[in-house]
Short mmCIF file of C-alpha atoms and ligand atoms in Angstrom, two decimals:
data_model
loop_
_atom_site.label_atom_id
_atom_site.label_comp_id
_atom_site.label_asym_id
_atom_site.label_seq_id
_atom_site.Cartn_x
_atom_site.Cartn_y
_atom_site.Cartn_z
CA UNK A 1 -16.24 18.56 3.35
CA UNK A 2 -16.58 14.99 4.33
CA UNK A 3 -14.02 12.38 4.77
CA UNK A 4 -14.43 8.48 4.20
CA UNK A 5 -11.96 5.89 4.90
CA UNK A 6 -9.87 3.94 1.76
CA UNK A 7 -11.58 0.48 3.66
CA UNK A 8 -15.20 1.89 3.46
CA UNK A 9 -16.33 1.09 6.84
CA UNK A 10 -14.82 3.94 9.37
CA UNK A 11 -17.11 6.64 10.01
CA UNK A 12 -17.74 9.77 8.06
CA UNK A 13 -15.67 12.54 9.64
CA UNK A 14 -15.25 16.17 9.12
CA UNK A 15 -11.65 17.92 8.82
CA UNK A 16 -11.46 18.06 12.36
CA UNK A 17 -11.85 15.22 13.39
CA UNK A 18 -10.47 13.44 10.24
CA UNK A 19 -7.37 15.66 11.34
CA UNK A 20 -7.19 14.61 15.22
CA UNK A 21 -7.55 10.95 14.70
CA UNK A 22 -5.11 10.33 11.82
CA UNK A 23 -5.75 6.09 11.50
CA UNK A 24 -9.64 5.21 10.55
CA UNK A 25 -11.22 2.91 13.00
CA UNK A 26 -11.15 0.02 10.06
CA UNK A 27 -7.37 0.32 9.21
CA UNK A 28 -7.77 2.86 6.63
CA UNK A 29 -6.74 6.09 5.81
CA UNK A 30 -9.10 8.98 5.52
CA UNK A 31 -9.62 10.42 2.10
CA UNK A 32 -12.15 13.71 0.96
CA UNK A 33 -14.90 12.19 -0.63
CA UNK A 34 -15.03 14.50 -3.37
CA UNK A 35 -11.79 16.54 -4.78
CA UNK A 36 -12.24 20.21 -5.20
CA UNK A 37 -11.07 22.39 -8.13
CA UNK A 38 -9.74 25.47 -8.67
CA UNK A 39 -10.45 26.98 -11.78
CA UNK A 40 -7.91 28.09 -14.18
CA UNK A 41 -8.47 31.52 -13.60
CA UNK A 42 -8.08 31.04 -10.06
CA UNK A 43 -4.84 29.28 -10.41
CA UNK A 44 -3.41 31.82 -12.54
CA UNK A 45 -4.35 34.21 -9.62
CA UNK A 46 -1.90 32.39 -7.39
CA UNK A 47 0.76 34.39 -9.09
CA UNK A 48 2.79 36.80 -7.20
CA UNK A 49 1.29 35.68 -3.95
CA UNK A 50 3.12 34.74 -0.82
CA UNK A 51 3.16 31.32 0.04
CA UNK A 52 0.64 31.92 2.77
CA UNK A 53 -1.99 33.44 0.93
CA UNK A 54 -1.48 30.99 -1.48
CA UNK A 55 -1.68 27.93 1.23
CA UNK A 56 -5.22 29.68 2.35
CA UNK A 57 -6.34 29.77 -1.23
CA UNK A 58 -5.30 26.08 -1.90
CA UNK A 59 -6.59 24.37 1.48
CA UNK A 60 -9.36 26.41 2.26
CA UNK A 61 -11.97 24.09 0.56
CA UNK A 62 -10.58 20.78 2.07
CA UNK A 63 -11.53 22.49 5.59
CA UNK A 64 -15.16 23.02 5.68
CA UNK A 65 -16.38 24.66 8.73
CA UNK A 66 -13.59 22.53 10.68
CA UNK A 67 -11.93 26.38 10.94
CA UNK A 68 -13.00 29.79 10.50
CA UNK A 69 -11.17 32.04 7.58
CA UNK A 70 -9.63 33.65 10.60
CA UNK A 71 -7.98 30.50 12.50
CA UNK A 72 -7.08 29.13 9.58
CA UNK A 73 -5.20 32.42 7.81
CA UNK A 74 -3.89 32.44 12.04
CA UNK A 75 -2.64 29.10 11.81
CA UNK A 76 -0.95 29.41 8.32
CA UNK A 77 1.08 32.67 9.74
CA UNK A 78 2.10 31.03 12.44
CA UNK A 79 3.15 27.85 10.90
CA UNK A 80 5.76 29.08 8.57
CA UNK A 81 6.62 31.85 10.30
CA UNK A 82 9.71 30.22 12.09
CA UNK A 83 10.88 28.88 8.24
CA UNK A 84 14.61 30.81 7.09
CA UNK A 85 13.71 31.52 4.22
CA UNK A 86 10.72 34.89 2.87
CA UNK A 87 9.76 32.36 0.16
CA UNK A 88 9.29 29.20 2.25
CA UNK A 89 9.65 27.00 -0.26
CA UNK A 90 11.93 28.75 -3.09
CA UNK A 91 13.00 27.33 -6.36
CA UNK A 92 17.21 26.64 -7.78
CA UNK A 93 17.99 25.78 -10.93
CA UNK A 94 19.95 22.75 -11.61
CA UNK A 95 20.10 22.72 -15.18
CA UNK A 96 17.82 24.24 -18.35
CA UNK A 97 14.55 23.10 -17.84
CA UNK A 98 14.99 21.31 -14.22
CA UNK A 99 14.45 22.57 -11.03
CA UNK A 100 14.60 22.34 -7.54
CA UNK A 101 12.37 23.03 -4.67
CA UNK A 102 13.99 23.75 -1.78
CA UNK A 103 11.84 22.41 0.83
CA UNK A 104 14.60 22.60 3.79
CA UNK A 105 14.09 26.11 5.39
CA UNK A 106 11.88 24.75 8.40
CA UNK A 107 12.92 24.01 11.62
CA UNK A 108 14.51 20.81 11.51
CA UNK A 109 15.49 21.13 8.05
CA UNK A 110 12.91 18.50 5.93
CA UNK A 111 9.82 19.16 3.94
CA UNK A 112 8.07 17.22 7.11
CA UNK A 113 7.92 20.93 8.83
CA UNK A 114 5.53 21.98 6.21
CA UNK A 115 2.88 19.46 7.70
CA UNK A 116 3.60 19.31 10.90
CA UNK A 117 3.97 23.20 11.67
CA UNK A 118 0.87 23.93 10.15
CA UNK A 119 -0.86 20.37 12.11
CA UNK A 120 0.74 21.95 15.53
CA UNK A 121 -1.05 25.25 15.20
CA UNK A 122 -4.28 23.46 13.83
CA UNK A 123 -4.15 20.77 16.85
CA UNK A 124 -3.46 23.64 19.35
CA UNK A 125 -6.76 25.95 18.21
CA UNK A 126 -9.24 22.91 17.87
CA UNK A 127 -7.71 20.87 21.24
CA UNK A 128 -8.38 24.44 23.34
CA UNK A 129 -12.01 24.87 21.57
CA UNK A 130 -13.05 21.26 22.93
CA UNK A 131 -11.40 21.42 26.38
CA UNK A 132 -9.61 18.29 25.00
CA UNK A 133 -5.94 16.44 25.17
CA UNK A 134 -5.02 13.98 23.21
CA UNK A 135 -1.60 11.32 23.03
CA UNK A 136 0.10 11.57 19.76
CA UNK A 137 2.17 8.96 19.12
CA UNK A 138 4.33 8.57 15.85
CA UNK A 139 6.93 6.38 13.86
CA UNK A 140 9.50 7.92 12.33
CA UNK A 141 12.20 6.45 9.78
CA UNK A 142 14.34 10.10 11.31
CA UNK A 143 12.53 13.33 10.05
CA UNK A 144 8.97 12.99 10.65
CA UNK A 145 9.67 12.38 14.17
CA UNK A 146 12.18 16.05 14.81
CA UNK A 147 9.15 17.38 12.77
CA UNK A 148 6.39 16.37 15.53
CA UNK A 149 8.65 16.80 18.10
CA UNK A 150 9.26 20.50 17.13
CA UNK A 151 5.71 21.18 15.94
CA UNK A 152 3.85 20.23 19.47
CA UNK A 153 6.95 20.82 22.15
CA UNK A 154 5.49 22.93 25.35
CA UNK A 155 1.88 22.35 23.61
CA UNK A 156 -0.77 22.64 26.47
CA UNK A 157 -3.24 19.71 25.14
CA UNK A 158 -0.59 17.32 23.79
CA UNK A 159 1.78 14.89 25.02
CA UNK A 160 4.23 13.68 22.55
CA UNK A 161 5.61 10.24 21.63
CA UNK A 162 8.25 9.37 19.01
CA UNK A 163 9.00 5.61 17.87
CA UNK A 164 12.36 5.67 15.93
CA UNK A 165 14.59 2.66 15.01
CA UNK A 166 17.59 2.95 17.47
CA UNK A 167 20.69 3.40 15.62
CA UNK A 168 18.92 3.41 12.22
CA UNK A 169 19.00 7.42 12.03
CA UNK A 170 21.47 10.00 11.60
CA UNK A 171 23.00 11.93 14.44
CA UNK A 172 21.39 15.07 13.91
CA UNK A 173 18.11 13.33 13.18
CA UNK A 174 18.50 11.51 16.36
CA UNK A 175 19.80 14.94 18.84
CA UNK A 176 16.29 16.87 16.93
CA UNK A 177 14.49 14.23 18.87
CA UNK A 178 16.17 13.93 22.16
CA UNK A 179 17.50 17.23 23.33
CA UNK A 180 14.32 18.95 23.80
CA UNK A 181 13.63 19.31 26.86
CA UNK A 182 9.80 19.68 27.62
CA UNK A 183 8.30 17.45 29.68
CA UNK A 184 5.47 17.15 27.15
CA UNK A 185 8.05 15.42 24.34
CA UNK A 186 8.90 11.91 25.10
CA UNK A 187 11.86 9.59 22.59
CA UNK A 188 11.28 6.40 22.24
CA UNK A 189 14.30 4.45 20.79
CA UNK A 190 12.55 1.15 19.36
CA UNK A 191 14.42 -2.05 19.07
CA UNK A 192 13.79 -2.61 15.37
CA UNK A 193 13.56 -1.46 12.29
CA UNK A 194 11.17 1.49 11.23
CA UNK A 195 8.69 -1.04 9.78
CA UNK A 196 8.64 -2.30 13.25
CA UNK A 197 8.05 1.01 14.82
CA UNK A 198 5.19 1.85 11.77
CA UNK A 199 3.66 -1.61 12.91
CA UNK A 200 3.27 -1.03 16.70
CA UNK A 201 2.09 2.14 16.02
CA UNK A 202 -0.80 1.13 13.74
CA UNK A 203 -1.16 -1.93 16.88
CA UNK A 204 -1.69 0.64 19.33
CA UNK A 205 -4.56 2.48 16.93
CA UNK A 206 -6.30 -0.90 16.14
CA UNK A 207 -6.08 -1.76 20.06
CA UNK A 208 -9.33 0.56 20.76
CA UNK A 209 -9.69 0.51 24.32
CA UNK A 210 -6.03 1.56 24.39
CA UNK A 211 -6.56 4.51 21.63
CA UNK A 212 -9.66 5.55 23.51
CA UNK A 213 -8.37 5.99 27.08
CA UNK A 214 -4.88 7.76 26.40
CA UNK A 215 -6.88 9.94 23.92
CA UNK A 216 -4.64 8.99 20.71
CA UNK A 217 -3.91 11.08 17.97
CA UNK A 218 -1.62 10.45 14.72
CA UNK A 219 0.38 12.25 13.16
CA UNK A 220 2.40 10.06 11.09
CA UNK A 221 1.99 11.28 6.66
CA UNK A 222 -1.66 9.24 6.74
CA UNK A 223 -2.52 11.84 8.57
CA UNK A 224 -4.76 13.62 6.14
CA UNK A 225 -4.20 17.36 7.06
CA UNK A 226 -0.18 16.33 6.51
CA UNK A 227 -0.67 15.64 2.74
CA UNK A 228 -3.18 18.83 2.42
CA UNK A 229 -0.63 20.75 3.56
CA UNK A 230 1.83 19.62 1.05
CA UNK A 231 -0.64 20.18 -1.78
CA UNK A 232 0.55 23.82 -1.55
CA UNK A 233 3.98 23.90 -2.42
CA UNK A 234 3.20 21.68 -6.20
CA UNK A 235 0.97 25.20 -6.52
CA UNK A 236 3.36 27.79 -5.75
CA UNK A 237 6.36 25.94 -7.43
CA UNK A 238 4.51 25.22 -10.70
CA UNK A 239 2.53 28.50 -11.10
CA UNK A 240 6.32 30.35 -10.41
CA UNK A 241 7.24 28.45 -13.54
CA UNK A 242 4.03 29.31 -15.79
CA UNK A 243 1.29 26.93 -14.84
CA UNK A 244 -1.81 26.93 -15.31
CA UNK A 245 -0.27 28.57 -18.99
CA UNK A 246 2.34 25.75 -18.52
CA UNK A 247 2.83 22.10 -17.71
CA UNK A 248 5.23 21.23 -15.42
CA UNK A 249 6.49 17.62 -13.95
CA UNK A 250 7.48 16.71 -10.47
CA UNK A 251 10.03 14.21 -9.23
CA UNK A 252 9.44 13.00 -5.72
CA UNK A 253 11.85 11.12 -3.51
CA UNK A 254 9.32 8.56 -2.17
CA UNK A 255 9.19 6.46 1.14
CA UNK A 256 5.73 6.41 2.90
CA UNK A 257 3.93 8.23 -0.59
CA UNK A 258 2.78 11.05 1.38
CA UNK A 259 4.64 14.07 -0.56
CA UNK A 260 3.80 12.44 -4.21
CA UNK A 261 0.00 11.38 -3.11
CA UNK A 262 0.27 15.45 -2.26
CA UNK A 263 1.05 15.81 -6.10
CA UNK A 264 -1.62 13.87 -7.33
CA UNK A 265 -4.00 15.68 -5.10
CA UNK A 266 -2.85 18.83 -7.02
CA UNK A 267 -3.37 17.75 -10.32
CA UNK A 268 -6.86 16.16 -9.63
CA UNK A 269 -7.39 20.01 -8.19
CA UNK A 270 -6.53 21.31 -11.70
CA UNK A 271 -2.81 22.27 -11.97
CA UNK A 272 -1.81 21.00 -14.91
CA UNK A 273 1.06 18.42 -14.18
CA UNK A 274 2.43 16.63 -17.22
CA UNK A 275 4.43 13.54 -15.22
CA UNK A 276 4.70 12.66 -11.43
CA UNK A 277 7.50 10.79 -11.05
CA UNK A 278 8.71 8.06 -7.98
CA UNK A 279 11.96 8.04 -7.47
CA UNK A 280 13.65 5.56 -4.91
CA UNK A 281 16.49 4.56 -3.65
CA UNK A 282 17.52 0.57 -2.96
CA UNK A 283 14.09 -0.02 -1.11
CA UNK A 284 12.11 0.28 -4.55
CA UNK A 285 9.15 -1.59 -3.42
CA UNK A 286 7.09 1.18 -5.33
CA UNK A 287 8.89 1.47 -8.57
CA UNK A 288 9.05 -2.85 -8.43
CA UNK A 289 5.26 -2.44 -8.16
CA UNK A 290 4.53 -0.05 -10.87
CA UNK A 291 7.05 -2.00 -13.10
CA UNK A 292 5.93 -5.64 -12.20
CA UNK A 293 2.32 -4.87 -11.00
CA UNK A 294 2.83 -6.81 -7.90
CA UNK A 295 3.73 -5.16 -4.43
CA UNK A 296 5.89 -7.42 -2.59
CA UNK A 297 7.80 -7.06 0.67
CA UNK A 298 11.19 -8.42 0.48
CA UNK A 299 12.77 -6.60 3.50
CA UNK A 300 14.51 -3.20 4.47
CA UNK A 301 18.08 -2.58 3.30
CA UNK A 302 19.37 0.03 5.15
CA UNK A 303 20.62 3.20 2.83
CA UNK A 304 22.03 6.58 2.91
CA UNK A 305 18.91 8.04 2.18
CA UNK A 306 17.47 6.35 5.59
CA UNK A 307 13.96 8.71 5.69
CA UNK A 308 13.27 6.17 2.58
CA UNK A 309 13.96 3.22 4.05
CA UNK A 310 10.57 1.25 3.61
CA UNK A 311 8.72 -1.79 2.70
CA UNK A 312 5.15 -0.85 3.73
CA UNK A 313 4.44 2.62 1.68
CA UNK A 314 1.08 4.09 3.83
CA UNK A 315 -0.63 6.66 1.95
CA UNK A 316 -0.16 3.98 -1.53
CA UNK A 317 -3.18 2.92 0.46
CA UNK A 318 -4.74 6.25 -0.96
CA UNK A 319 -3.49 5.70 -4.43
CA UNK A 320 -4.83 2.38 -4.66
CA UNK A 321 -8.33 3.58 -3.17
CA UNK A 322 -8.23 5.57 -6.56
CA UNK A 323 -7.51 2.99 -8.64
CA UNK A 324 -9.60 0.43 -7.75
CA UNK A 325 -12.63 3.05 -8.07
CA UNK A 326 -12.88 3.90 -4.59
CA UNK A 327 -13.73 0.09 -4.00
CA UNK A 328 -13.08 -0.25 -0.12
CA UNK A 329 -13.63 -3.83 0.15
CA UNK A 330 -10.92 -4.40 -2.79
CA UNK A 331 -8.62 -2.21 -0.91
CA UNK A 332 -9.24 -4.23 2.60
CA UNK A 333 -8.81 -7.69 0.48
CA UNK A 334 -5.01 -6.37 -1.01
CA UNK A 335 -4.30 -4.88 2.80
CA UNK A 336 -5.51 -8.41 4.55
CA UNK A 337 -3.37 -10.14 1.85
CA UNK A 338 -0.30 -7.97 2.30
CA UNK A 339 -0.37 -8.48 6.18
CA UNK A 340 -0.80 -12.88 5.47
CA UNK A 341 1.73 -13.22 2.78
CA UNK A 342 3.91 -10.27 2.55
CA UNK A 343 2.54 -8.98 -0.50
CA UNK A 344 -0.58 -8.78 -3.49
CA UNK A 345 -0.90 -8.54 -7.31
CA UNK A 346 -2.51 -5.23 -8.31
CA UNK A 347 -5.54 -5.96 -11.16
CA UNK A 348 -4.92 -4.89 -14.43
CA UNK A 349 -7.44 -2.09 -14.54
CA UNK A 350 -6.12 -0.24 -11.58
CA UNK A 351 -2.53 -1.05 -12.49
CA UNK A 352 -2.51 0.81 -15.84
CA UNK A 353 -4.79 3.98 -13.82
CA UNK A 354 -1.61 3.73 -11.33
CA UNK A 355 1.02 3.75 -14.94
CA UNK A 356 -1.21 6.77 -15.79
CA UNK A 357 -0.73 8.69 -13.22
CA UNK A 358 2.65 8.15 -11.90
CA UNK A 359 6.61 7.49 -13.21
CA UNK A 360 8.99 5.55 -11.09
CA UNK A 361 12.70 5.07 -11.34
CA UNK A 362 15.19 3.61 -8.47
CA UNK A 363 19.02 4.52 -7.85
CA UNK A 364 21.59 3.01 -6.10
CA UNK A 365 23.81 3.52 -2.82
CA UNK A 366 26.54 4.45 -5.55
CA UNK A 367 24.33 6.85 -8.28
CA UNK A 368 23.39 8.56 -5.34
CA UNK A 369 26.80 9.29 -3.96
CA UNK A 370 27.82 10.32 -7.75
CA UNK A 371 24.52 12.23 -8.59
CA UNK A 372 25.83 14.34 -5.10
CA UNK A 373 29.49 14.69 -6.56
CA UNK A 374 28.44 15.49 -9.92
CA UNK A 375 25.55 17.83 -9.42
CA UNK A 376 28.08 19.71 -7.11
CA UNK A 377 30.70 19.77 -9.82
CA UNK A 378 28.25 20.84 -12.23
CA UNK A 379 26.31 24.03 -9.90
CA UNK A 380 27.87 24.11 -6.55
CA UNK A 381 25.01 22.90 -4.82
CA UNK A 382 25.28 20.23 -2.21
CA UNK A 383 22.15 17.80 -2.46
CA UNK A 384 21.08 15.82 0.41
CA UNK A 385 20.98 12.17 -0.36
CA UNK A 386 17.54 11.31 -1.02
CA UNK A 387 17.19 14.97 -3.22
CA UNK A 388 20.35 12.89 -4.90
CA UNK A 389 18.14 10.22 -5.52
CA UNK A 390 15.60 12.54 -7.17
CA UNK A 391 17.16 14.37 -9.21
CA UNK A 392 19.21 11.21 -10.42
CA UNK A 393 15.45 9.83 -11.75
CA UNK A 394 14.60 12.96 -12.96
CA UNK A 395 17.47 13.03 -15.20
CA UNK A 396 16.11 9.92 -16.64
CA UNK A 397 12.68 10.75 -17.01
CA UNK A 398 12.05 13.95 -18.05
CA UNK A 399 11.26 15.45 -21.36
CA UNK A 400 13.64 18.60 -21.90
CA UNK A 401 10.98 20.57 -23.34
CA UNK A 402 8.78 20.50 -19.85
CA UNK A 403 9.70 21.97 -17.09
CA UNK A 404 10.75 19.01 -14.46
CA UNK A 405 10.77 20.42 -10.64
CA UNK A 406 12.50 18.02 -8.20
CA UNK A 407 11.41 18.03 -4.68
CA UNK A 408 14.50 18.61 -2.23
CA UNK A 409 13.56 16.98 0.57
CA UNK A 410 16.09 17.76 3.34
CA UNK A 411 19.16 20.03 4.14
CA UNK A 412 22.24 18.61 2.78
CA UNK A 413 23.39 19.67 6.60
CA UNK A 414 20.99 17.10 8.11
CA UNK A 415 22.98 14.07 6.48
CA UNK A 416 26.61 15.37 6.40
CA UNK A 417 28.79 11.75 6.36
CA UNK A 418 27.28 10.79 3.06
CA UNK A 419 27.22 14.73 1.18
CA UNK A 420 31.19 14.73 2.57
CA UNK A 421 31.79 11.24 0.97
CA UNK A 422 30.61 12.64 -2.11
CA UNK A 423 32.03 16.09 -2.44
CA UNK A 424 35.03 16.21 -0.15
CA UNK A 425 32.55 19.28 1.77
CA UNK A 426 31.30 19.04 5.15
CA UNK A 427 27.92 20.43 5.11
CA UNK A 428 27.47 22.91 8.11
CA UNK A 429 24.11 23.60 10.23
CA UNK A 430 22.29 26.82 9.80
CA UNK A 431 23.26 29.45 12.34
CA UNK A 432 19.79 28.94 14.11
CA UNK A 433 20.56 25.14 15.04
CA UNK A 434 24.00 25.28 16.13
CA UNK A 435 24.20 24.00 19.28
CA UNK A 436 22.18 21.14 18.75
CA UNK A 437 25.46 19.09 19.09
CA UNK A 438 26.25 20.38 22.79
CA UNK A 439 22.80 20.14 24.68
CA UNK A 440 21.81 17.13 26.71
CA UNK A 441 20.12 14.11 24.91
CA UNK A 442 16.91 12.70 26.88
CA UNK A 443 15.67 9.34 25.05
CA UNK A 444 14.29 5.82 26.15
CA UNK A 445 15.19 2.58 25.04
CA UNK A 446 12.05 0.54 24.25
CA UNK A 447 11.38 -3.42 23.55
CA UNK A 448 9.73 -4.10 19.76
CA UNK A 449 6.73 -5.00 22.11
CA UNK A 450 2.96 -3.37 22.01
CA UNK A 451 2.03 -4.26 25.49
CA UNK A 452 5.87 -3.05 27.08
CA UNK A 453 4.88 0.26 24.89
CA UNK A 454 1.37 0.70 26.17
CA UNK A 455 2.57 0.69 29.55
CA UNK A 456 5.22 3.09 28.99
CA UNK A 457 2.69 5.67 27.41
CA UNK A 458 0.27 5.39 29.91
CA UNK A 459 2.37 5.87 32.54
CA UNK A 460 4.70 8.79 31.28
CA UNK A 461 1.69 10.92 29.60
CA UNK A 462 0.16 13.49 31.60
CA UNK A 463 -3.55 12.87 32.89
C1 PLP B 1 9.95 11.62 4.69
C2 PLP B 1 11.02 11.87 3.73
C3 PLP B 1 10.97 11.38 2.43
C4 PLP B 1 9.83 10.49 1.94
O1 PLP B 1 8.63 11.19 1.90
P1 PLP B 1 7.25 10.37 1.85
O2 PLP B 1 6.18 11.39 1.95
O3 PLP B 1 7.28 9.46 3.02
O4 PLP B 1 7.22 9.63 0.57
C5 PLP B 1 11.98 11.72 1.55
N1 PLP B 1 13.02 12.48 1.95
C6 PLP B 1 13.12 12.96 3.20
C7 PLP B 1 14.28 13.78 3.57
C8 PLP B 1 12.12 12.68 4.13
O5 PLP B 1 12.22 13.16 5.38
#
């Protein structure tokens, strides 16, 4: 399986590689160059399986030779071995005909541990194969960053930095980051918002000579093996409810359009998904675009449902890739446009593949908090804000007689001010995280400044 980049002029990597370098050398983001299938047959095979047989089965032909059937079945078990729940990622009901996927049982309570679990054990096997260490570095709007941080803590090969807007994340978000207390796992509170910490991030990957000497690695959702790895739960979910014998939907709360580019990626694979659907909060850059057929930045408003707090949408990149007909030079045009004037007009063509494809709806600060009161009211379950903000544009947009799955995308526990607003109810932590709020917090404060960063990493990482 080969990999090419969404700007066409990277190199041609394998999984491995693709996987351990995250950002293409031109910008890009690294894409298979052809989609496998499963057949129908094999999908309705998927039934009754765990969710690690079935992640094997899903992801196995995106790896190549990158892994043997043996590390890679290794690496699954260990991944999601740590999740609280047998089912990993198990299904509510909300209402007839609507759904939710609890995707919350991992370690730091987001769908981000499904990634980065599985990237942890992946990095670890290929990083001892090749005698090699590498720098990640990451951005984080709050959960990615507890995610990486978990995933590669006490890791031999890997040193571990986290950019996150300081003050722009929850508390628990924040003490997931700085109270472990490996020496591999550094915090990096950025002055800025998390646009600013995405930007100096992709800086430091454009700045070769930097990337090259500290060894960098990326594990921010462009990171190809992330979205793989996310493919699996549209399978299980859908194929619990019928599929391939039955069409299903998906609503996705949407920031950085890794977990709904994940979706897509299923469908092109074969499961039969009737609508994908966007859903996001005040910072609705995507459903603006889809609506207006123009992407244009008009700054972050902080929100409630901070993980979705974004202007700049990476893995759209991918989507766009698509719909221009895997033109790369189109794709580098829009990107070198965005970066000069803040924004681009999407052609016709590739704006009604995009309307094909995907849904979009946006909620506000206030349908939020009452989507959290009323969906408690209604089946006593306490939603975390941005699942509030799915299942609010799922309401809207689905067809009662199709079965409409909403992606819950964090522990109610993990944003407690906003789920007590709503419902009067103080989430509490899982039993397995709670002391997080007595152990020591290690973090350091950092200027919105690549060359003040560069420095820092090269002199905390280990040589
Ligand atoms: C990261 C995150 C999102 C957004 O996911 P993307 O893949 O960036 O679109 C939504 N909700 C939560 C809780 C998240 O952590």
């Amino acid at each position: 399986m080969r990999y090419i980049s969404t700007r066409g002029e990277a190199p041609v990597l394998g999984f491995g590689e693709a996987m351990l370098t995250g950002l293409a050398r031109d910008g890009g983001l690294y894409v298979p160059e052809t989609i496998p299938t499963l057949l129908v047959d094999e999908i309705r095979a998927l039934g009754g399986l765990s969710y690690e047989e079935t992640a094997f089965r899903v992801m196995r032909p995106f790896v190549g030779d990158a892994f043997s059937d043996d590390e890679f079945r290794t690496a699954i078990a260990k991944a999601y071995q740590g999740f609280g729940h047998t089912a990993r990622a198990p299904l509510v009901q909300l209402a007839p005909n609507h759904f939710l996927l609890e995707l919350f049982h991992g370690p730091t309570l987001a769908f981000k541990d499904f990634a980065m679990q599985l990237i942890g054990q992946l990095f670890q096997i290929a990083l001892k194969r090749e005698g090699r260490r590498v720098t990640i570095v990451g951005a984080t709007s709050g959960d990615t960053g507890s995610a990486a941080i978990e995933a590669f803590r006490g890791l031999d090969n890997v040193d571990v930095f986290i950019l996150f807007p300081e003050g722009r994340v929850s508390e628990v978000q924040r003490r997931q980051m700085t109270t472990p207390s490996e020496a591999n796992v550094h915090a990096l509170a950025l002055k800025g918002d998390f646009d600013d910490c995405q930007a100096r991030l992709k800086d430091m990957f454009n700045h070769f000579e930097f990337r090259d000497a500290v060894g960098l690695a990326g594990v921010n959702s462009i990171n190809w093996a992330r979205v793989l790895a996310q493919v699996v739960y549209y399978f299980t979910s859908a194929v619990s409810l019928g599929a391939p014998d039955r069409t299903v939907s998906f609503t996705v709360p949407t920031g950085n359009f890794g977990d709904i580019f994940a979706g897509y990626i299923a469908k092109r694979m074969g499961l039969p998904i009737d609508n994908l659907v966007i859903a996001t909060n005040q910072n609705d850059i995507l459903h603006r675009c889809l609506t207006r057929g123009r992407y244009q930045m008009d700054g972050v408003k902080p929100s409630i449902s901070p993980s979705m707090d974004i202007q700049i949408s990476s893995n759209f990149e991918r989507a766009l890739f698509d719909a221009y007909g895997r033109d790369g030079k189109a794709v580098s045009a829009l990107m070198a446009e965005m970066k000069e004037t803040g924004g681009f007009t999407v052609s016709q063509g590739a704006i009604q593949a995009l309307r094909d494809l995907f849904a979009s709806g946006r909620v506000s600060e206030e349908e939020t908090l009452a989507t959290i009161t009323a969906m408690h009211k209604a089946t006593g379950e306490l939603l975390c804000p941005h699942t509030a903000v799915g299942v609010a544009v799922a309401d809207v947009n689905r067809d009662r007689n199709v079965p409409m799955i909403t992606l819950a995308t964090a522990h109610p526990a993990k944003f407690p001010d906003a789920v007590e607003k709503a419902t009067g109810q103080r989430p509490g932590l899982p039993e397995r995280m709670g002391d997080l709020f007595s152990r020591p917090e290690r973090v350091t404060s950092v200027p919105n400044d690549l060359a003040a960063l560069e420095a820092l990493v090269h002199e905390r990482r280990k040589a």
